[in-house]
Coordinates of C-alpha atoms in Angstrom, one line a residue:
M8 CA -3.9 14.5 -2.7
I9 CA -7.4 14.5 -4.3
A10 CA -8.1 11.6 -6.6
S11 CA -10.9 11.7 -9.1
A12 CA -14.2 13.3 -8.1
P13 CA -16.5 11.1 -6.1
A14 CA -19.0 9.0 -8.0
T15 CA -22.5 10.6 -7.8
L16 CA -23.7 10.0 -4.3
P17 CA -27.0 8.1 -4.3
A18 CA -29.9 10.5 -4.2
T19 CA -31.3 9.0 -0.9
L20 CA -28.0 9.9 0.8
A21 CA -27.3 13.1 -1.0
A22 CA -30.7 14.5 0.2
R23 CA -29.6 14.1 3.8
L24 CA -26.5 16.3 3.3
D25 CA -26.3 20.1 3.1
D26 CA -24.1 22.0 0.6
P27 CA -21.0 22.3 3.0
Q28 CA -21.2 18.6 3.8
R29 CA -21.3 17.7 0.1
Q30 CA -18.4 20.0 -0.5
A31 CA -16.4 18.4 2.3
L32 CA -17.1 15.0 0.8
L33 CA -15.9 16.2 -2.6
E34 CA -12.6 17.6 -1.2
A35 CA -11.8 14.6 1.0
P36 CA -9.3 11.9 -0.2
R37 CA -11.0 8.6 -1.2
E38 CA -9.8 6.8 2.0
K39 CA -11.3 9.6 4.2
R40 CA -14.7 10.0 2.5
L41 CA -16.5 7.3 4.5
A42 CA -15.5 9.0 7.7
V43 CA -16.7 12.4 6.4
L44 CA -20.0 10.8 5.3
A45 CA -20.4 9.0 8.7
A46 CA -19.9 12.3 10.6
A47 CA -22.4 14.1 8.3
L48 CA -25.0 11.4 8.9
A49 CA -24.2 11.0 12.6
L50 CA -23.5 7.3 12.0
T51 CA -20.6 5.0 12.9
E52 CA -18.4 4.1 10.0
P53 CA -19.7 0.5 9.7
E54 CA -23.3 1.9 9.6
A55 CA -22.3 4.5 7.0
L56 CA -20.6 1.8 4.9
S57 CA -23.8 -0.3 5.0
A58 CA -26.0 2.6 4.1
L59 CA -23.7 3.7 1.2
A60 CA -23.5 0.1 -0.2
S61 CA -27.3 -0.4 0.1
A62 CA -28.1 3.0 -1.6
A63 CA -25.6 2.3 -4.4
G64 CA -26.6 -1.3 -5.0
L65 CA -23.2 -2.7 -4.1
A66 CA -22.1 -5.5 -1.8
T67 CA -20.0 -4.9 1.2
A68 CA -16.9 -7.1 1.8
S69 CA -15.6 -8.2 5.2
N70 CA -12.8 -10.6 6.0
L71 CA -11.0 -9.5 2.9
E72 CA -8.6 -11.9 1.3
P73 CA -6.4 -10.4 -1.5
D74 CA -6.2 -12.3 -4.8
P75 CA -2.5 -12.9 -5.5
A76 CA -3.3 -14.1 -9.0
A77 CA -4.7 -10.7 -9.9
R78 CA -2.1 -8.6 -8.1
G79 CA 0.0 -8.1 -11.2
L80 CA -2.9 -6.9 -13.4
L81 CA -3.0 -3.3 -12.1
P82 CA -0.2 -0.8 -11.6
A83 CA 0.6 -0.2 -8.0
R84 CA 0.2 3.6 -8.5
L85 CA -3.4 3.1 -9.7
V86 CA -4.1 0.8 -6.7
H87 CA -2.7 3.4 -4.3
D88 CA -4.4 6.4 -5.9
Y89 CA -7.8 4.9 -6.0
Q90 CA -7.5 2.8 -2.9
I91 CA -8.7 -0.5 -4.5
I92 CA -7.4 -4.0 -4.2
P93 CA -8.2 -7.3 -6.1
I94 CA -9.8 -9.8 -3.7
R95 CA -10.8 -13.4 -3.7
F96 CA -14.6 -13.9 -3.9
G97 CA -16.1 -17.4 -4.0
E98 CA -14.5 -20.1 -6.0
P99 CA -11.9 -19.2 -8.6
A100 CA -13.5 -18.7 -12.0
E101 CA -12.5 -21.2 -14.7
S102 CA -10.7 -19.7 -17.7
G103 CA -12.7 -19.7 -20.9
P104 CA -13.6 -17.6 -23.9
T105 CA -15.1 -15.0 -21.6
P106 CA -12.6 -13.3 -19.1
P107 CA -13.6 -14.1 -15.5
P108 CA -14.8 -11.1 -13.4
L109 CA -12.2 -9.2 -11.4
H110 CA -13.5 -8.7 -7.8
L111 CA -12.3 -5.4 -6.3
A112 CA -12.6 -4.0 -2.8
S113 CA -12.9 -0.2 -2.8
A114 CA -12.8 2.4 -0.1
W115 CA -15.4 4.5 -1.9
L116 CA -17.9 4.3 -4.8
P117 CA -16.3 3.5 -8.2
D118 CA -16.7 6.1 -11.0
E119 CA -16.3 6.0 -14.7
V120 CA -12.7 7.3 -14.7
M121 CA -11.7 4.3 -12.5
N122 CA -13.5 1.9 -14.8
D123 CA -11.8 3.4 -17.9
W124 CA -8.4 2.9 -16.3
L125 CA -9.3 -0.7 -15.4
R126 CA -10.3 -1.4 -19.0
T127 CA -6.8 -0.1 -20.1
F128 CA -5.0 -2.8 -18.0
T129 CA -7.3 -5.8 -18.0
P130 CA -10.2 -7.2 -20.1
R131 CA -11.7 -8.7 -17.0
P132 CA -15.0 -6.9 -16.0
P133 CA -14.9 -5.4 -12.6
V134 CA -17.2 -6.4 -9.8
W135 CA -17.1 -3.9 -7.0
H136 CA -17.4 -4.4 -3.3
L137 CA -17.2 -1.6 -0.7
A138 CA -15.0 -2.3 2.3
V139 CA -13.6 -0.5 5.4
P140 CA -11.0 2.0 4.2
E141 CA -8.5 1.1 6.8
R142 CA -8.5 -2.5 5.8
V143 CA -8.3 -1.7 2.1
H144 CA -5.3 0.5 2.8
Q145 CA -3.6 -2.1 5.0
L146 CA -4.0 -4.8 2.3
I147 CA -2.5 -2.4 -0.3
I148 CA 0.5 -1.8 1.9
E149 CA 0.9 -5.6 2.7
N150 CA 0.6 -6.7 -1.0
Y151 CA 2.3 -3.9 -2.9
G152 CA 4.6 -2.3 -0.3
V153 CA 4.8 1.1 1.2
G154 CA 5.4 3.7 -1.5
S155 CA 5.2 1.1 -4.3
G156 CA 3.2 3.5 -6.5
S157 CA 6.1 6.0 -6.4
L158 CA 8.9 3.5 -7.5
E159 CA 6.9 1.6 -10.1
D160 CA 8.6 0.4 -13.2
G161 CA 7.1 -0.4 -16.5
D162 CA 4.1 1.1 -18.2
D163 CA 4.1 4.9 -18.0
S164 CA 0.6 5.2 -19.6
Y165 CA -1.0 5.6 -16.1
V166 CA -0.6 9.1 -14.7
A167 CA -1.7 9.9 -11.2
P168 CA -4.9 11.9 -11.1
E169 CA -3.3 14.7 -9.2
T170 CA -0.9 15.4 -12.1
P171 CA -3.1 15.5 -15.2
T172 CA -1.0 18.2 -16.9
Q173 CA 2.1 16.0 -17.0
N174 CA 0.8 13.3 -19.4
E175 CA 3.7 13.9 -21.8
E176 CA 6.4 14.1 -19.1
V177 CA 8.5 11.2 -17.9
V178 CA 8.7 11.3 -14.1
D179 CA 12.4 11.0 -13.3
E180 CA 13.9 8.7 -10.7
D181 CA 14.7 11.6 -8.4
A182 CA 11.1 12.6 -8.1
A183 CA 10.1 9.0 -7.6
V184 CA 12.6 8.7 -4.7
V185 CA 11.3 11.9 -3.1
R186 CA 7.8 10.7 -3.3
F187 CA 8.8 7.3 -1.9
V188 CA 10.6 8.7 1.2
T189 CA 7.6 11.0 1.9
D190 CA 5.2 8.0 1.6
V191 CA 7.3 5.9 4.1
I192 CA 7.4 8.7 6.6
S193 CA 3.7 9.5 6.2
Q194 CA 2.8 5.9 6.7
A195 CA 4.9 5.8 9.8
V196 CA 2.9 8.7 11.2
E197 CA -0.3 7.0 10.3
D198 CA 0.9 3.8 12.1
Q199 CA 1.9 5.9 15.1
A200 CA 5.5 4.7 14.8
T201 CA 8.2 6.4 16.9
D202 CA 11.2 5.3 14.8
I203 CA 11.9 4.3 11.2
H204 CA 15.0 2.2 10.5
W205 CA 16.5 1.9 7.0
E206 CA 18.7 -1.1 7.1
P207 CA 20.8 -2.2 4.0
Q208 CA 21.1 -6.0 4.0
E209 CA 22.5 -8.5 1.5
G210 CA 20.2 -8.2 -1.5
Q211 CA 17.6 -5.9 0.1
L212 CA 17.0 -2.6 1.8
R213 CA 14.9 -3.5 4.9
I214 CA 12.6 -0.9 6.4
R215 CA 11.2 -1.3 9.9
Y216 CA 8.9 0.8 12.1
R217 CA 8.9 0.8 15.9
V218 CA 5.2 0.7 16.8
D219 CA 4.0 0.4 20.5
G220 CA 7.6 -0.4 21.4
L221 CA 8.0 -3.4 19.0
L222 CA 9.9 -3.4 15.7
V223 CA 7.5 -4.1 12.7
P224 CA 8.9 -5.0 9.3
V225 CA 7.4 -2.8 6.6
P226 CA 6.3 -4.4 3.3
V227 CA 8.4 -2.7 0.5
P228 CA 8.3 -2.7 -3.3
E229 CA 10.1 -5.6 -5.0
N230 CA 12.3 -3.2 -6.9
L231 CA 13.4 -1.2 -3.8
L232 CA 17.1 -2.3 -3.9
R233 CA 17.6 -0.6 -7.2
F234 CA 16.9 2.7 -5.5
Q235 CA 18.8 2.1 -2.3
D236 CA 21.7 4.6 -2.9
A237 CA 19.3 7.3 -4.1
I238 CA 17.1 6.8 -1.0
I239 CA 20.0 7.0 1.4
S240 CA 21.3 10.2 -0.4
R241 CA 17.8 11.7 -0.3
L242 CA 17.5 11.2 3.5
K243 CA 21.0 12.7 4.1
I244 CA 20.1 15.7 1.9
M245 CA 16.9 16.2 3.9
A246 CA 18.9 16.1 7.1
R247 CA 21.6 18.4 5.6
L248 CA 24.4 15.8 6.1
N249 CA 27.5 15.4 4.0
I250 CA 26.4 12.9 1.3
S251 CA 30.0 12.2 0.2
E252 CA 31.0 11.1 3.7
R253 CA 30.1 7.4 4.0
R254 CA 32.8 6.2 6.5
L255 CA 31.8 8.1 9.6
P256 CA 28.5 8.2 11.6
Q257 CA 26.6 11.5 11.2
D258 CA 23.7 13.1 13.1
G259 CA 21.2 15.6 11.8
R260 CA 17.5 16.6 11.8
I261 CA 14.7 17.0 9.4
N262 CA 11.7 19.4 9.6
F263 CA 9.0 17.3 7.9
K264 CA 5.5 18.6 6.9
A265 CA 2.9 16.5 5.2
N266 CA -0.9 16.2 5.5
G267 CA -1.1 18.7 8.2
T268 CA 1.5 17.0 10.4
T269 CA 4.7 18.7 11.4
L270 CA 7.5 16.5 12.5
D271 CA 10.9 17.2 14.0
I272 CA 12.9 14.1 12.9
R273 CA 16.2 13.2 14.5
V274 CA 18.5 11.4 12.0
S275 CA 21.4 9.1 12.8
T276 CA 23.6 7.4 10.2
I277 CA 26.2 4.6 10.7
P278 CA 28.3 2.9 8.1
T279 CA 27.6 -0.9 7.7
I280 CA 29.1 -3.5 5.5
Y281 CA 26.5 -3.0 2.7
A282 CA 25.7 0.7 2.9
E283 CA 24.8 3.3 5.5
S284 CA 22.1 2.4 8.0
I285 CA 19.8 5.3 8.8
S286 CA 17.5 5.7 11.9
L287 CA 14.8 8.3 12.1
R288 CA 13.3 9.3 15.5
L289 CA 9.9 10.9 14.9
L290 CA 8.9 13.8 17.2
N291 CA 5.4 15.1 16.5
Q292 CA 5.5 18.8 17.3
K293 CA 1.7 18.9 17.6
K294 CA 1.4 15.7 19.6
E295 CA -1.2 15.8 22.2
A296 CA 0.4 16.1 25.7
Y297 CA -0.3 13.4 28.2
T298 CA -2.0 13.9 31.6
M299 CA -1.4 11.7 34.6
D300 CA -4.7 10.0 33.9
R301 CA -3.8 9.3 30.3
L302 CA -0.5 7.8 31.3
G303 CA -2.4 5.1 33.1
M304 CA -1.8 6.1 36.7
S305 CA -4.4 5.0 39.2
A306 CA -6.0 7.5 41.6
E307 CA -3.8 6.2 44.4
E308 CA -0.6 6.6 42.3
Q309 CA -1.6 10.1 41.3
A310 CA -2.2 11.0 45.0
Q311 CA 1.3 9.8 46.0
I312 CA 3.0 11.8 43.3
T313 CA 0.9 14.9 43.6
S314 CA 1.7 15.2 47.3
I315 CA 5.4 15.5 46.4
L316 CA 4.8 17.8 43.4
D317 CA 3.7 20.4 45.9
Y318 CA 7.1 20.4 47.7
P319 CA 9.2 23.5 47.4
H320 CA 12.4 21.6 46.9
G321 CA 13.8 18.1 46.4
I322 CA 14.4 15.7 43.5
I323 CA 11.9 13.6 41.7
L324 CA 13.4 10.9 39.5
V325 CA 11.7 8.8 36.8
T326 CA 13.7 5.7 35.8
G327 CA 13.4 3.0 33.1
P328 CA 15.0 2.0 29.9
T329 CA 15.0 4.0 26.7
G330 CA 11.5 4.3 25.3
S331 CA 9.7 3.7 28.5
G332 CA 8.0 7.1 28.6
K333 CA 10.1 8.9 31.1
S334 CA 10.1 12.2 29.4
T335 CA 6.3 12.0 28.8
S336 CA 5.8 11.4 32.5
L337 CA 8.0 14.4 33.5
N338 CA 6.0 16.5 31.0
A339 CA 2.7 15.5 32.6
F340 CA 4.1 16.5 36.0
L341 CA 5.2 19.9 34.7
R342 CA 1.7 20.5 33.3
K343 CA 0.2 19.5 36.6
I344 CA 2.1 22.2 38.6
N345 CA 2.5 24.8 35.8
S346 CA 1.1 28.2 37.0
T347 CA 1.9 31.9 36.6
D348 CA 3.5 32.1 40.0
L349 CA 6.2 29.4 39.3
R350 CA 9.3 30.0 37.0
I351 CA 9.9 26.6 35.4
I352 CA 13.0 25.9 33.2
T353 CA 13.7 22.7 31.4
I354 CA 16.9 21.3 29.9
E355 CA 16.1 18.7 27.3
D356 CA 17.6 16.6 24.5
P357 CA 15.4 16.7 22.5
I358 CA 12.4 18.9 23.3
E359 CA 9.6 16.4 22.8
Y360 CA 6.6 18.5 23.9
E361 CA 6.1 22.3 24.0
V362 CA 4.7 23.4 27.3
P363 CA 3.1 26.9 27.2
G364 CA 4.6 29.2 29.9
V365 CA 7.6 27.0 30.5
N366 CA 11.2 28.1 29.4
Q367 CA 12.6 25.1 27.5
M368 CA 16.3 24.8 26.5
Q369 CA 17.8 22.3 24.1
V370 CA 21.3 21.0 25.0
R371 CA 23.9 21.2 22.3
P372 CA 27.0 19.1 23.2
E373 CA 28.6 19.9 19.8
I374 CA 29.1 23.5 21.0
G375 CA 29.8 22.7 24.6
L376 CA 26.3 23.1 26.0
S377 CA 25.9 19.8 28.0
F378 CA 23.3 19.0 30.7
A379 CA 25.8 20.0 33.4
D380 CA 26.8 23.3 31.7
A381 CA 23.2 24.2 31.0
L382 CA 22.2 23.4 34.6
R383 CA 24.9 25.8 35.9
H384 CA 23.5 28.6 33.9
V385 CA 19.9 27.8 34.7
L386 CA 20.6 28.2 38.4
R387 CA 21.4 31.9 37.8
Q388 CA 18.0 32.4 36.2
D389 CA 16.0 32.4 39.5
P390 CA 14.0 29.2 38.7
D391 CA 11.5 27.6 41.1
V392 CA 11.3 24.3 39.2
I393 CA 14.0 22.7 37.0
M394 CA 13.6 19.7 34.7
V395 CA 16.9 18.1 33.6
G396 CA 16.2 15.6 30.7
E397 CA 18.7 13.0 32.0
I398 CA 21.3 12.6 34.7
R399 CA 24.2 11.1 32.7
D400 CA 27.2 11.8 34.8
K401 CA 28.5 12.7 38.3
D402 CA 28.8 16.4 37.3
T403 CA 25.1 16.7 36.4
A404 CA 24.1 14.7 39.4
E405 CA 26.0 16.9 41.8
I406 CA 24.6 20.1 40.4
A407 CA 21.1 18.7 40.5
I408 CA 21.4 17.7 44.1
R409 CA 22.9 21.0 45.1
A410 CA 20.1 22.8 43.3
S411 CA 17.5 20.7 45.2
L412 CA 19.2 21.4 48.6
T413 CA 19.2 25.1 47.9
G414 CA 15.4 25.4 47.5
H415 CA 14.6 24.1 44.0
L416 CA 12.3 21.3 42.9
V417 CA 14.2 19.2 40.4
F418 CA 12.8 16.6 37.9
S419 CA 15.1 14.3 36.1
T420 CA 15.5 10.7 34.7
L421 CA 17.9 7.8 35.2
H422 CA 18.4 4.5 33.4
T423 CA 17.8 1.9 36.1
N424 CA 15.7 -1.3 36.1
D425 CA 13.7 -0.4 39.3
A426 CA 13.0 2.5 41.5
P427 CA 15.4 1.6 44.5
G428 CA 18.2 1.1 41.9
A429 CA 18.2 4.8 41.3
I430 CA 19.6 5.4 44.8
T431 CA 22.5 3.0 44.4
R432 CA 23.2 4.3 40.9
L433 CA 23.7 7.8 42.2
V434 CA 26.0 6.5 45.0
D435 CA 27.9 4.5 42.4
M436 CA 28.4 7.7 40.4
G437 CA 30.3 9.1 43.4
I438 CA 27.6 11.1 45.1
E439 CA 27.8 10.9 48.9
P440 CA 25.0 8.8 50.4
F441 CA 24.0 11.5 52.9
L442 CA 23.4 13.9 50.0
V443 CA 21.4 11.3 48.1
A444 CA 19.2 10.6 51.1
S445 CA 18.7 14.3 51.8
A446 CA 17.8 15.3 48.3
I447 CA 15.7 12.4 46.8
E448 CA 12.1 12.8 47.6
L449 CA 10.5 10.3 45.1
V450 CA 11.7 7.7 42.5
I451 CA 9.2 6.4 40.0
A452 CA 10.2 3.4 37.8
Q453 CA 8.0 2.8 34.8
R454 CA 7.4 0.7 31.7
L455 CA 5.0 0.9 28.8
V456 CA 2.9 -2.2 28.0
R457 CA 0.7 -2.5 24.9
R458 CA -3.0 -1.7 25.6
L459 CA -5.6 -4.2 24.4
C460 CA -7.7 -3.0 21.5
S461 CA -11.0 -1.7 22.8
Q462 CA -12.8 -2.8 19.7
C463 CA -12.0 -6.5 19.6
S464 CA -10.6 -7.7 23.0
R465 CA -12.8 -10.4 24.5
P466 CA -12.8 -12.3 27.9
A467 CA -11.2 -15.7 27.6
P468 CA -10.8 -18.5 30.2
V469 CA -7.5 -18.7 32.0
T470 CA -5.3 -21.7 32.7
R471 CA -5.0 -21.9 36.5
I472 CA -1.5 -23.4 36.5
K473 CA -0.1 -20.8 34.0
L474 CA -1.8 -18.0 36.0
V475 CA -0.2 -19.2 39.3
E476 CA 3.3 -19.4 37.6
S477 CA 2.8 -15.9 36.1
L478 CA 1.8 -14.3 39.4
A479 CA 4.8 -15.9 41.1
I480 CA 7.1 -14.3 38.5
L481 CA 5.5 -10.9 38.9
G482 CA 5.8 -11.1 42.7
C483 CA 2.0 -11.2 43.2
N484 CA -0.1 -13.2 45.6
A485 CA -0.6 -16.6 43.9
A486 CA -3.8 -17.2 45.9
E487 CA -5.6 -14.6 43.7
A488 CA -5.5 -17.3 40.9
E489 CA -8.3 -19.1 42.8
L490 CA -10.6 -16.1 42.2
I491 CA -9.9 -15.5 38.6
T492 CA -11.7 -17.6 35.9
E493 CA -11.3 -15.3 32.8
L494 CA -9.2 -12.4 31.7
K495 CA -9.5 -10.2 28.6
A496 CA -7.4 -11.5 25.6
P497 CA -6.4 -10.0 22.2
V498 CA -8.4 -11.0 19.1
G499 CA -7.3 -8.7 16.2
C500 CA -9.4 -6.5 14.0
D501 CA -9.1 -3.9 11.2
R502 CA -8.7 -1.1 13.8
C503 CA -5.6 -2.7 15.5
R504 CA -4.3 -4.2 12.2
G505 CA -4.8 -7.7 13.4
T506 CA -2.5 -7.4 16.4
G507 CA -5.1 -7.2 19.2
Y508 CA -3.4 -4.2 20.7
R509 CA -3.6 -0.5 20.0
G510 CA -1.6 2.1 22.0
R511 CA 0.3 1.7 25.3
I512 CA -0.3 2.3 28.9
G513 CA 2.1 2.8 31.8
I514 CA 2.9 0.6 34.8
F515 CA 4.6 2.2 37.8
E516 CA 6.7 1.5 40.8
I517 CA 6.7 4.4 43.3
F518 CA 9.5 4.5 45.9
R519 CA 9.6 7.0 48.7
L520 CA 12.3 7.0 51.4
N521 CA 11.3 6.8 55.0
E522 CA 13.6 6.8 58.1
E523 CA 14.4 3.1 57.9
M524 CA 15.4 3.4 54.2
H525 CA 17.3 6.7 54.9
E526 CA 19.5 4.7 57.3
L527 CA 20.0 1.9 54.7
V528 CA 21.2 4.5 52.2
L529 CA 23.7 6.0 54.6
K530 CA 25.1 2.4 55.2
R531 CA 25.4 2.0 51.4
E532 CA 23.1 -1.1 51.5
S533 CA 22.4 -2.9 48.2
T534 CA 19.4 -2.3 45.9
R535 CA 17.9 -5.6 46.9
T536 CA 17.9 -4.6 50.6
L537 CA 16.3 -1.2 49.8
A538 CA 13.7 -2.9 47.6
E539 CA 12.8 -5.4 50.4
S540 CA 12.4 -2.5 52.9
A541 CA 10.3 -0.5 50.4
R542 CA 8.0 -3.5 49.7
K543 CA 7.7 -4.1 53.5
H544 CA 6.4 -0.5 53.8
G545 CA 3.8 -0.9 51.0
M546 CA 5.7 -0.1 47.7
R547 CA 3.8 -1.8 44.8
T548 CA 6.3 -3.3 42.3
L549 CA 6.2 -3.0 38.5
G550 CA 4.9 -6.6 38.4
Q551 CA 2.1 -5.9 40.9
S552 CA 1.2 -2.7 39.0
G553 CA 1.1 -4.7 35.8
W554 CA -1.2 -7.3 37.4
E555 CA -3.6 -4.5 38.4
K556 CA -3.8 -3.3 34.8
V557 CA -4.4 -6.9 33.7
K558 CA -7.3 -7.4 36.1
A559 CA -8.8 -4.0 34.9
G560 CA -8.8 -5.3 31.3
Y561 CA -6.2 -2.8 30.0
T562 CA -3.5 -5.4 28.9
T563 CA -2.6 -9.0 29.2
L564 CA -0.4 -11.1 31.5
D565 CA 1.8 -12.1 28.5
E566 CA 2.4 -8.5 27.7
V567 CA 3.3 -7.6 31.3
L568 CA 5.6 -10.6 31.5
R569 CA 7.3 -9.6 28.2
V570 CA 8.1 -6.1 29.4
I571 CA 9.1 -7.0 33.0
T572 CA 11.3 -10.0 32.2
V573 CA 13.0 -8.3 29.3
A574 CA 13.8 -5.3 31.5
E575 CA 15.3 -7.5 34.2
K576 CA 17.7 -9.3 31.9

């Protein structure tokens, strides 16, 4: 969307831009213009904001605080389109014969069109402040709700700038719902969410994103409940589901394109007491693939894994709960070994990353193509390396082990809490212990912990007693607490939306069988016994791996404890 043309750029700045740069600025959405200007001037965004404000004679605003008393003055659509928000500034003005000024934070220079619209809705004279676009956008979402401009009731006199030819038309409810659903999905992409949950509750339709592994409530328009049925129908139509069937769960998929992003969205519906609850899993088809470095593996961990990746046969398992990054790790391993002299075939559900040169197959249980069936057929395709998305049953496990014992390198995943647990899980499935011991070369348990925001995290003093207790829970040497006086802590800024964290990083437990553990497997010993033997021979546990990340300043003890203790329950 392109809102109104940018206000005239101050001459001192315009002179520093060439024609293509000025054109790029003209074509950029309001919330992106500061980034375009910063790139053109070779400045950081805060430096570009200061330069712009100084040249235009405007103030900059930091530590923005919205003005709830002024929120109802402007239509949500206008606020969204022009990326402006009423803010508190100084002491509240006393009411009198002259309307008090309306302080507004804007992501870009105001223009006459914006001022004309403001005069339409309020007699209060505007006082403009320039602010960081991300913070302005965040406050708009928090105070008006995601997509509130799409579902707005009331005065139809404001028409979005991108639709100037529709002044005489009444935008119908269907179009509003279509826009709203697109806004919610687009915002989820911007927030780097992996899932969107639409949850009908008593008196409300709740929407939540899963961001960095945690569920985050999404601020929604006050009138959202009125559109609940239309929104659910819209999602089902997009996923090509039966909209008249509301009693049974349904599964589908959406191919979503917006703002240059292409998403493969997996859709699941279930009936609840109020209406159908719908979950969307977002798979970005152009998502940048991860390398072992980017996963967060240390040089030592990479060396351990790489030595096994060169093996001609055997099984490498990655374990952990749903959402712990198992498929991402397997994909990184595939990219590490991918070459023209290897035939690599994958069996996945779903295909999350496209790997050039690799033959990728999607399982389809609805037509009888399960992991086990697909694996049988793949073995006739002369593969060197096979990736099986998940070992879910004895049948798949047996075929995978047989494949590894007949000269294939096999990658797969299992749901277990720790790495040694994968061995006992396979035995519990009914696989003979001697086959498990012969086939398994490496098991990697992993978790994802939130990464500290690089912009705002700061060293903070530690409490010695709490540190000792935490290290004991993680299975680390409590004596280390004597050497630690401070660790990095979250603060919160505009970049991380006040959470103190941005993105995630992996922690890993790498388990490799030796002769002693081989004998323990044959004797059907417990997971605890296997784990004790592995630790004795140098295996670093998930807790110890997490502590290394804490000391390196990547995350916090609280975050590692949250992930480890939740996983162990």
